[in-house]
Amino acid sequence: MYRSLISISWNAAADNLNFLLQWFKRFPQYKGRDFYIIGESYAGHYVPQLSQAIVRHNLKNVEVINLKGYMVGNALTDNFHDHLGLFEFMWSVGMISDETFKQLNVFCDFQSFIHASGQCDKVLDIAAEEIGDIDMYSIFTPPCTANFNRFSRLLKIKKKVGLIKRAYDPCTEAHSTIYFNIPEVQNALHVHRKNSSSKWVTCSDEVSENWKDSPISVLDIYRELIPLGLHIWIFSGDTDAVIPVTSTRYSIDALNLSTTSPWRAWYDDGQVGGWTQEYNGLTFVTVRGAGHEVPLHKPKQALTLFKSYLSASPMPTLKQVSDL
């Protein structure tokens, strides 16, 4: 029986582990197969926590899950480094002023993303005003506006193409908000509407304001799991301003891992797909031009990334691409 409310990510890890154990009982033909976990954004917490739960469960040597590794993208990892990298990224691409950048580093230092101080909130409001109406998940593509919605509909009418070739839709959040508020959808999801908010919203302020126990960091989990030889990769779309590439690089640097293969470009169809660096126990990959959800923005490059990860191969070099 599942808990009625998943209140903290540690509970989520325990529930996800329980789900996996029950799933393998129902589908025993998959027991013993190589098992990988992949996620993005707040999965930067969920995925390492679930991996840790599986590793500790396997110590009992009962119903062992053959966990081989995990991969996370644009992942929330450590409050301090996530903030440090975010402020630096916004400043470096010209989104905020020098003065606001300085104030963010003073008043929001070591602050939680979810529960900032009053002073930090004020500076964040100034930063938001300076940034303007852009898509923080993909800073170089148009944001969701009424005009974009109309333009998007016209494109769909005039140009019939496969899903894989469609441009990034910045209005996905707006579409999902409408969808998840349809009574039939909520009934299908077993939502008890009498006991919940009248309207479902993404990234609810009500939830955020009452969520007090999100761990400030999962770096200690990396320190526990890396020596075990798990196949751990982190990837980052480099046009995301929510969990930007700079945040991830600061978090990786805090692990003090030795480099086994230095920073270099990787290639897809003869073009630079991004950059990569291999460490002792961890590989970092950036995807050029991708936003927060890499496969949504750059599906072909994401496929190359996933193939390399699952085959335990380095990201392709220019020579490898040229020889194909």
Tab-separated table of N, CA and C in Angstrom, residues 79-80 83-84 102-112 116-117 119-121 123-124:
chain	number	residue	atom	x	y	z
A	79	ASN	N	22.548	23.171	-3.496
A	79	ASN	CA	21.992	24.529	-3.452
A	79	ASN	C	23.035	25.616	-3.688
A	80	PHE	N	24.160	25.515	-3.008
A	80	PHE	CA	25.164	26.567	-3.126
A	80	PHE	C	25.713	26.651	-4.545
A	83	HIS	N	23.125	27.760	-7.192
A	83	HIS	CA	22.917	29.204	-7.183
A	83	HIS	C	24.115	29.954	-7.757
A	84	LEU	N	25.305	29.573	-7.313
A	84	LEU	CA	26.521	30.231	-7.793
A	84	LEU	C	26.598	30.178	-9.314
A	102	LYS	N	26.164	41.200	-8.265
A	102	LYS	CA	26.863	41.328	-6.981
A	102	LYS	C	25.907	41.114	-5.815
A	103	GLN	N	24.710	41.699	-5.899
A	103	GLN	CA	23.746	41.575	-4.807
A	103	GLN	C	23.231	40.142	-4.662
A	104	LEU	N	23.052	39.457	-5.779
A	104	LEU	CA	22.627	38.059	-5.714
A	104	LEU	C	23.640	37.216	-4.960
A	105	ASN	N	24.917	37.453	-5.222
A	105	ASN	CA	25.959	36.677	-4.551
A	105	ASN	C	26.092	37.030	-3.076
A	106	VAL	N	25.662	38.226	-2.689
A	106	VAL	CA	25.717	38.635	-1.282
A	106	VAL	C	24.497	38.143	-0.519
A	107	PHE	N	23.303	38.432	-1.048
A	107	PHE	CA	22.074	38.189	-0.295
A	107	PHE	C	21.481	36.797	-0.501
A	108	CYS	N	21.883	36.105	-1.557
A	108	CYS	CA	21.338	34.768	-1.815
A	108	CYS	C	22.394	33.684	-1.639
A	109	ASP	N	23.526	34.025	-1.048
A	109	ASP	CA	24.621	33.080	-0.835
A	109	ASP	C	24.157	31.924	0.049
A	110	PHE	N	24.375	30.685	-0.401
A	110	PHE	CA	24.028	29.468	0.331
A	110	PHE	C	22.523	29.307	0.554
A	111	GLN	N	21.693	30.110	-0.102
A	111	GLN	CA	20.254	30.038	0.128
A	111	GLN	C	19.652	28.846	-0.613
A	112	SER	N	18.547	28.340	-0.065
A	112	SER	CA	17.774	27.316	-0.753
A	112	SER	C	17.068	27.931	-1.946
A	116	ALA	N	13.983	31.209	-0.006
A	116	ALA	CA	14.962	32.290	0.038
A	116	ALA	C	14.570	33.298	1.112
A	117	SER	N	15.555	34.066	1.587
A	117	SER	CA	15.288	35.109	2.578
A	117	SER	C	14.552	36.276	1.920
A	119	GLN	N	15.508	39.416	1.812
A	119	GLN	CA	16.453	40.215	1.028
A	119	GLN	C	16.760	39.555	-0.307
A	120	CYS	N	16.950	38.230	-0.255
A	120	CYS	CA	17.227	37.494	-1.491
A	120	CYS	C	16.040	37.594	-2.436
A	121	ASP	N	14.834	37.466	-1.901
A	121	ASP	CA	13.632	37.568	-2.735
A	121	ASP	C	13.564	38.907	-3.466
A	123	VAL	N	16.062	40.875	-4.361
A	123	VAL	CA	17.045	40.924	-5.449
A	123	VAL	C	16.603	40.026	-6.605
A	124	LEU	N	16.006	38.881	-6.280
A	124	LEU	CA	15.497	38.005	-7.330
A	124	LEU	C	14.405	38.696	-8.144
